[in-house]
Coordinates of C-alpha atoms in Angstrom, one line a residue:
M211 CA -16.5 23.5 24.0
A212 CA -17.3 24.8 20.1
P213 CA -14.4 23.4 17.6
P214 CA -11.8 24.5 16.3
E215 CA -11.9 27.0 13.9
E216 CA -11.0 25.0 9.7
T217 CA -7.6 26.8 10.3
S218 CA -6.7 29.5 12.4
I219 CA -5.0 30.5 8.8
G220 CA -6.3 33.6 7.1
F221 CA -6.0 32.9 3.8
P222 CA -6.4 34.5 1.0
E223 CA -7.6 33.8 -2.1
I224 CA -5.9 31.9 -4.0
R225 CA -6.6 31.7 -8.5
V226 CA -4.4 28.7 -9.4
P227 CA -4.2 28.3 -13.2
A228 CA -4.9 24.4 -13.0
L229 CA -7.3 24.6 -16.7
W230 CA -4.1 26.7 -18.2
T231 CA -1.5 24.9 -16.6
F232 CA -2.8 21.5 -17.5
I233 CA -3.0 23.1 -21.4
A234 CA 0.7 24.8 -21.0
L235 CA 1.8 21.2 -20.5
I236 CA 0.4 20.0 -23.2
A237 CA 1.4 22.7 -25.5
G238 CA 4.9 22.0 -24.0
L239 CA 4.8 18.8 -25.0
L240 CA 3.5 19.3 -28.6
V241 CA 5.9 21.7 -29.5
G242 CA 8.6 20.3 -27.9
L243 CA 8.0 17.0 -29.9
L244 CA 7.3 18.6 -33.4
L245 CA 10.5 20.9 -32.6
R246 CA 12.4 17.4 -31.7
G247 CA 15.8 17.4 -33.6
S248 CA 15.1 20.3 -36.0
A249 CA 18.0 23.7 -36.0
A250 CA 15.3 25.1 -33.8
E251 CA 15.5 22.8 -31.1
T252 CA 18.9 24.0 -29.8
S253 CA 18.2 27.8 -29.2
V254 CA 14.5 27.4 -28.0
L255 CA 15.7 24.7 -25.2
A256 CA 18.9 27.3 -24.7
V257 CA 16.1 29.6 -22.8
A258 CA 13.1 26.4 -21.8
R259 CA 15.7 24.8 -19.4
P260 CA 16.9 27.9 -17.7
L261 CA 13.2 29.5 -17.4
G262 CA 11.9 26.2 -16.2
S263 CA 14.8 26.0 -13.7
L264 CA 13.7 28.9 -12.2
W265 CA 10.2 28.3 -12.6
L266 CA 11.1 25.4 -10.3
R267 CA 13.3 27.4 -7.9
A268 CA 10.7 29.6 -7.0
L269 CA 8.7 26.5 -6.0
Q270 CA 11.3 24.8 -3.5
M271 CA 12.0 27.5 -1.6
T272 CA 8.3 27.8 0.1
I273 CA 9.1 24.5 1.0
L274 CA 10.4 24.9 4.7
P275 CA 9.3 28.2 5.7
L276 CA 5.2 26.6 4.7
V277 CA 5.6 23.4 6.7
A278 CA 7.3 24.5 9.7
A279 CA 4.6 27.2 9.6
L280 CA 1.6 25.3 8.7
L281 CA 3.3 22.0 10.9
F282 CA 3.3 24.4 14.2
T283 CA -0.1 25.3 13.4
G284 CA -1.5 22.0 12.9
V285 CA 0.2 20.9 16.2
V286 CA -1.2 23.3 18.2
Q287 CA -5.2 22.9 16.5
T288 CA -4.4 19.2 17.6
V289 CA -3.8 19.8 20.9
A290 CA -6.3 22.3 21.2
A291 CA -8.3 19.8 20.1
A292 CA -7.7 17.3 22.7
Q293 CA -9.1 18.9 24.6
A294 CA -12.2 20.1 23.8
G295 CA -13.2 16.8 25.7
A296 CA -14.5 13.2 25.3
L297 CA -15.8 13.2 21.5
A298 CA -12.8 14.9 20.2
R299 CA -10.9 12.2 21.5
R300 CA -12.6 9.4 20.2
T301 CA -12.6 11.7 16.8
L302 CA -9.2 12.3 16.3
G303 CA -8.0 8.5 17.7
L304 CA -10.2 7.5 14.3
F305 CA -8.6 10.0 12.1
A306 CA -5.4 8.7 13.7
L307 CA -6.6 4.6 13.0
V308 CA -7.8 5.9 9.5
L309 CA -4.4 7.6 8.2
T310 CA -2.1 5.9 9.2
S311 CA -3.7 2.5 8.1
S312 CA -4.0 4.4 4.5
T313 CA -0.4 5.7 4.2
V314 CA 0.9 1.7 5.4
F315 CA -1.3 0.1 2.8
A316 CA 0.8 2.6 0.4
A317 CA 3.6 1.9 1.6
L318 CA 3.6 -1.7 1.2
V319 CA 1.3 -1.7 -2.0
V320 CA 2.8 1.3 -4.0
P321 CA 6.2 -0.5 -5.0
P322 CA 4.8 -3.8 -5.5
L323 CA 2.1 -2.4 -8.3
L324 CA 5.7 -0.2 -9.9
G325 CA 7.0 -3.7 -9.7
A326 CA 3.4 -6.3 -11.7
F327 CA 3.0 -2.6 -13.5
P328 CA 6.7 -0.8 -14.0
I329 CA 7.1 2.3 -15.3
P330 CA 8.1 2.5 -19.1
V331 CA 11.7 2.8 -19.7
E332 CA 11.4 5.3 -22.5
A333 CA 9.5 7.0 -19.8
T334 CA 12.1 6.2 -16.9
A335 CA 14.9 8.8 -19.2
A336 CA 12.1 10.8 -20.0
L337 CA 10.9 12.2 -16.7
G338 CA 13.6 11.0 -14.4
G339 CA 16.5 12.2 -16.5
M340 CA 14.6 16.0 -15.1
T341 CA 16.8 15.1 -11.5
R342 CA 20.0 17.5 -12.0
A343 CA 22.6 16.1 -9.4
D344 CA 22.8 12.3 -8.0
P345 CA 20.5 12.0 -4.9
G346 CA 23.5 9.9 -3.3
A347 CA 23.4 6.9 -0.9
V348 CA 19.5 6.4 0.7
P349 CA 20.8 6.7 4.3
G350 CA 20.3 3.6 6.9
L351 CA 17.7 2.8 10.2
A352 CA 20.8 3.9 12.1
E353 CA 21.5 6.7 10.3
V354 CA 17.7 8.0 9.7
I355 CA 17.4 7.6 13.9
A356 CA 20.4 9.5 14.4
S357 CA 19.7 12.6 12.2
L358 CA 16.4 12.9 14.2
V359 CA 18.3 15.2 16.4
P360 CA 20.0 17.4 14.9
V361 CA 23.4 19.2 16.2
N362 CA 22.1 22.2 14.3
I363 CA 18.7 23.1 12.9
V364 CA 19.9 25.7 11.0
D365 CA 22.4 23.3 9.2
A366 CA 19.7 20.9 8.6
A367 CA 17.2 23.2 7.1
A368 CA 20.3 24.6 4.8
K369 CA 21.0 21.1 3.6
D370 CA 17.1 20.1 3.3
A371 CA 17.5 17.5 5.6
M372 CA 13.6 17.2 6.8
L373 CA 12.8 15.0 8.7
P374 CA 15.3 16.5 11.8
V375 CA 13.2 19.7 10.3
I376 CA 10.1 18.3 11.2
V377 CA 10.7 16.7 14.0
F378 CA 12.3 20.0 15.8
F379 CA 9.0 21.9 14.4
T380 CA 6.8 19.1 16.2
L381 CA 8.2 19.4 19.2
F382 CA 8.7 23.4 19.8
A383 CA 4.6 23.4 18.3
L384 CA 4.0 20.7 21.3
A385 CA 6.0 22.8 24.0
A386 CA 4.3 26.1 23.2
T387 CA 1.0 24.2 24.1
R388 CA 2.3 23.8 27.4
L389 CA 2.9 28.1 27.2
P390 CA 0.2 30.2 29.2
P391 CA -2.5 32.1 26.4
A392 CA -0.1 35.6 26.5
Q393 CA 3.1 33.9 25.6
R394 CA 1.3 31.2 23.1
D395 CA -0.9 33.4 21.2
P396 CA 1.1 35.8 19.6
L397 CA 3.7 33.0 18.7
A398 CA 1.0 30.7 17.0
G399 CA -0.4 34.3 15.5
L400 CA 3.5 34.7 14.4
F401 CA 3.0 31.3 12.7
A402 CA -0.1 31.7 11.2
A403 CA 0.9 34.8 9.3
V404 CA 3.8 33.3 8.5
A405 CA 1.6 30.4 7.4
A406 CA -0.3 33.3 5.2
A407 CA 2.7 35.0 3.7
M408 CA 3.8 32.0 2.3
M409 CA 0.4 31.5 0.1
V410 CA 0.9 34.8 -1.2
V411 CA 4.4 34.1 -2.3
I412 CA 3.6 30.4 -4.0
G413 CA 0.1 32.0 -5.2
W414 CA 2.6 34.5 -7.0
V415 CA 4.6 31.3 -8.0
L416 CA 1.6 29.3 -9.7
K417 CA 0.3 32.4 -11.3
L418 CA 3.4 32.1 -13.6
A419 CA 2.9 28.2 -13.8
P420 CA 1.5 27.8 -17.0
L421 CA 5.2 29.3 -18.4
G422 CA 7.1 27.1 -15.9
V423 CA 5.3 24.1 -17.0
F424 CA 5.2 25.0 -20.7
A425 CA 9.1 25.4 -21.0
L426 CA 9.7 22.3 -18.9
G427 CA 6.7 19.9 -21.5
F428 CA 9.3 21.5 -23.6
A429 CA 12.2 20.1 -22.9
V430 CA 11.2 16.9 -21.5
A431 CA 10.0 16.4 -24.8
A432 CA 12.8 17.7 -27.1
Q433 CA 15.3 15.5 -25.5
S434 CA 12.8 12.3 -24.9
G435 CA 10.0 12.3 -27.6
S436 CA 6.9 10.9 -27.1
A437 CA 7.9 8.7 -23.4
V438 CA 7.0 11.5 -21.7
I439 CA 3.3 11.5 -22.2
A440 CA 3.1 7.7 -21.3
A441 CA 4.9 8.8 -18.3
L442 CA 2.5 11.0 -17.2
A443 CA -0.6 8.3 -18.4
H444 CA 1.5 6.2 -16.1
Y445 CA 1.6 8.0 -13.1
I446 CA -1.5 10.0 -13.3
G447 CA -3.3 5.5 -13.1
L448 CA -1.7 5.1 -10.2
V449 CA -1.6 7.1 -8.0
S450 CA -5.3 7.9 -8.8
A451 CA -5.9 4.1 -8.0
I452 CA -4.2 4.8 -4.1
G453 CA -7.1 7.6 -4.1
A454 CA -10.0 5.0 -4.9
V455 CA -8.9 2.2 -2.6
V456 CA -9.5 5.3 0.4
L457 CA -12.1 6.5 -1.7
A458 CA -14.0 2.4 -0.9
A459 CA -12.8 2.6 2.5
G460 CA -15.3 5.2 2.8
Y461 CA -17.9 3.1 1.9
V462 CA -16.6 0.5 3.8
L463 CA -16.5 2.3 7.2
A464 CA -19.9 4.0 6.4
V465 CA -20.8 -0.5 6.7
A466 CA -19.1 -1.9 9.5
G467 CA -18.4 1.0 11.8
A468 CA -21.2 3.4 11.4
R469 CA -24.0 0.5 10.7
L470 CA -25.6 1.9 7.5
S471 CA -27.1 0.8 4.2
L472 CA -24.7 1.0 2.0
G473 CA -27.2 2.1 -0.5
A474 CA -28.4 4.7 2.0
F475 CA -25.4 6.1 2.5
A476 CA -24.2 5.9 -1.2
R477 CA -27.5 7.8 -2.3
A478 CA -26.7 10.9 0.1
M479 CA -23.0 10.5 -1.1
I480 CA -23.8 11.5 -4.8
P481 CA -24.9 15.1 -4.4
V482 CA -21.4 15.6 -2.0
Q483 CA -19.4 14.4 -5.1
T484 CA -20.9 16.1 -7.0
V485 CA -19.8 19.2 -5.1
A486 CA -16.6 18.4 -4.4
F487 CA -15.8 17.1 -7.9
S488 CA -16.7 20.6 -9.0
T489 CA -14.7 22.2 -6.5
Q490 CA -11.8 20.0 -5.7
S491 CA -12.2 21.4 -2.0
S492 CA -13.3 19.5 0.8
L493 CA -14.5 23.0 2.6
A494 CA -16.6 23.9 -0.7
S495 CA -18.0 20.8 0.4
L496 CA -18.7 21.1 3.6
P497 CA -22.0 22.3 3.5
A498 CA -23.4 19.5 1.2
M499 CA -21.9 17.7 3.9
L500 CA -23.4 18.4 6.3
A501 CA -26.7 17.7 4.6
A502 CA -25.6 14.3 4.2
C503 CA -25.1 13.8 7.7
R504 CA -28.6 15.3 8.4
T505 CA -30.2 12.7 6.0
L506 CA -27.9 9.3 7.3
G507 CA -29.6 10.8 10.6
V508 CA -26.7 11.5 12.2
S509 CA -26.8 13.8 15.4
Q510 CA -26.7 17.5 14.3
A511 CA -24.5 18.4 17.1
R512 CA -21.9 15.9 16.2
A513 CA -21.5 16.6 12.8
D514 CA -21.5 20.2 13.4
F515 CA -18.6 18.8 16.0
V516 CA -16.7 16.4 13.7
L517 CA -17.5 17.7 10.4
P518 CA -15.9 21.4 10.4
L519 CA -12.7 19.2 12.5
A520 CA -12.6 16.8 9.5
V521 CA -12.0 20.0 7.4
A522 CA -9.2 21.5 9.3
L523 CA -7.6 18.6 10.2
F524 CA -8.5 15.5 9.0
R525 CA -7.2 14.1 4.6
A526 CA -8.0 10.6 4.3
T527 CA -6.2 10.4 1.2
G528 CA -3.7 12.7 1.6
P529 CA -0.7 10.5 3.2
A530 CA -1.4 8.0 0.9
M531 CA -1.6 9.9 -1.9
N532 CA 1.4 11.9 -1.0
L533 CA 3.3 8.9 -0.1
A534 CA 2.7 7.1 -3.1
V535 CA 3.7 10.4 -5.4
A536 CA 7.1 10.3 -3.7
I537 CA 8.2 6.9 -4.7
Y538 CA 6.8 6.7 -7.7
V539 CA 9.5 9.5 -7.9
A540 CA 11.8 7.1 -6.3
W541 CA 11.7 4.7 -9.0
L542 CA 11.0 7.5 -11.5
T543 CA 14.7 8.3 -11.1
G544 CA 16.3 5.4 -9.8
T545 CA 16.2 5.9 -5.8
P546 CA 16.4 2.7 -4.3
I547 CA 14.4 2.9 -1.0
T548 CA 15.4 1.4 2.3
T549 CA 12.7 -0.2 5.1
A550 CA 14.6 3.1 7.0
S551 CA 13.8 5.3 4.6
M552 CA 10.2 4.1 3.7
A553 CA 9.7 4.7 7.5
A554 CA 11.0 7.9 7.6
G555 CA 8.8 8.9 4.8
V556 CA 4.9 7.4 6.3
G557 CA 6.5 9.4 9.3
V558 CA 6.6 12.5 7.3
A559 CA 3.7 11.9 5.9
L560 CA 1.5 11.5 8.8
L561 CA 2.9 14.3 10.4
T562 CA 2.5 17.0 7.8
T563 CA -0.6 15.8 7.0
L564 CA -1.2 18.7 9.9
G565 CA -0.7 21.2 8.9
S566 CA -2.0 20.7 5.1
V567 CA -4.9 23.1 3.7
S568 CA -8.6 22.4 2.3
L569 CA -7.4 23.6 -0.2
P570 CA -6.8 22.6 -4.3
G571 CA -4.3 20.0 -4.9
T572 CA -2.4 22.2 -7.5
I573 CA -1.3 24.8 -4.9
S574 CA 0.2 22.8 -2.3
F575 CA 1.4 19.4 -4.3
V576 CA 5.1 20.6 -4.0
T577 CA 5.0 21.5 -0.2
A578 CA 3.2 18.5 0.6
I579 CA 4.8 15.8 -1.3
G580 CA 9.0 17.5 -1.6
P581 CA 8.7 17.1 3.0
I582 CA 7.9 13.5 2.2
A583 CA 10.6 13.0 -0.8
L584 CA 13.2 14.9 0.6
A585 CA 13.2 12.8 4.2
M586 CA 13.4 9.6 2.0
G587 CA 16.4 10.9 -0.2
V588 CA 14.4 11.3 -3.4
P589 CA 14.9 14.0 -5.9
I590 CA 11.6 16.2 -6.3
E591 CA 12.7 18.1 -9.7
P592 CA 10.3 16.3 -11.4
L593 CA 7.6 17.4 -9.3
A594 CA 7.4 20.5 -10.9
L595 CA 6.1 18.8 -13.8
L596 CA 3.7 16.0 -12.2
V597 CA 2.1 19.9 -10.6
A598 CA 0.5 20.6 -14.0
V599 CA -1.1 17.2 -14.0
E600 CA -2.7 17.4 -10.5
M601 CA -5.7 18.8 -11.1
L602 CA -6.6 14.6 -11.9
P603 CA -5.8 13.1 -9.1
D604 CA -6.7 15.6 -7.0
L605 CA -10.1 14.9 -8.2
M606 CA -9.6 11.3 -6.8
R607 CA -8.6 13.0 -3.5
T608 CA -11.3 15.4 -2.4
L609 CA -13.8 12.8 -3.4
G610 CA -11.9 10.7 -1.2
N611 CA -12.2 13.3 1.5
V612 CA -15.4 14.1 1.8
T613 CA -17.1 10.6 1.4
M614 CA -14.2 9.6 4.1
D615 CA -15.0 12.5 5.9
V616 CA -18.9 11.3 6.6
A617 CA -18.3 8.3 7.2
V618 CA -15.7 9.1 10.1
T619 CA -18.5 11.3 11.1
A620 CA -21.1 8.2 10.8
T621 CA -19.1 6.5 12.4
V622 CA -18.5 8.8 15.6
D623 CA -22.2 9.5 16.1
R624 CA -22.4 5.6 16.4
R625 CA -19.9 5.0 18.6
G626 CA -21.2 8.0 20.7
R627 CA -24.8 6.7 20.7

């Protein structure tokens, strides 16, 4: 059976001004620092704060419908892939093992890292102060379990109770896979169309990212000074480090699982990583990954099946780095994390990776991390500023993803001989 398409959703071309957004952040921070304490500060803040808030709200409104649509489509694709035979089931099993291991690793390692290398106190005040409301008490294990089955799914969605919403749509998608094609296909088409339409909306919102990020950057710098720069540098370093571990794990898997020479694998990955670095897209790197598999002696038939499946469903760095961002924001805003809320974050990170898309991380940053943060009771306001620097951690995301894609493909091929 042929592998499923990279995605059943016909995404329109979305151009995100990532570089201009980053430049706008720097400009906003510099202007905020220059005007801090001046007579003009109050007047400019009166415009910048509501402008930044409006842009943030525009991002937030896309989270629920896009996550629901992508999750439904991702579950349907995964079930369809699992029915494609033993090769598909082995592949999906290895995907699940890598994703679960990396996500649990992030949950166990990020808090101690933040303890050993704490966020600067001034930086905490700089970015942590962006949250507009007290996140409230973090629920315990009993409350988290009880919330998995909401009395009213519409009410749960209205209250941003993301965990029960995700559970509901996961079950809904699984139920849809049991329907006959005449009923299942129109339903899948509806959710695919919703996801595509929401991606258009996100494209519109992100075109205004330079303006929104400039306003947010100005407001934060005017209030907290240069501490915000330290916060962003600290954030980039920590989150990228988690991605670097996943990248290194790809080499370990290639040697231990696929029995490849470390030198041969590293040499074969250089062209792939070059394309990934320049495009920040796993999908754009697919031809280079196929060529690397041929260089490594991987069966062409297996590579032609596994790699498109990996690009469609497998984001090796996604759950781990997304959870790391949510944990970072929790520490930034002083939100306590219990065992129950961490477990909820791990679960949501794993589930929502089924609906992730092979596009630059800037596009899906808030919609990927927002559900995790909401499930953990973490405010999502700081994400609007962190998205401006996502182009830097996203380089590590893409490098880790393509490296692990090839390592998994070579391992599946080795185990299938």
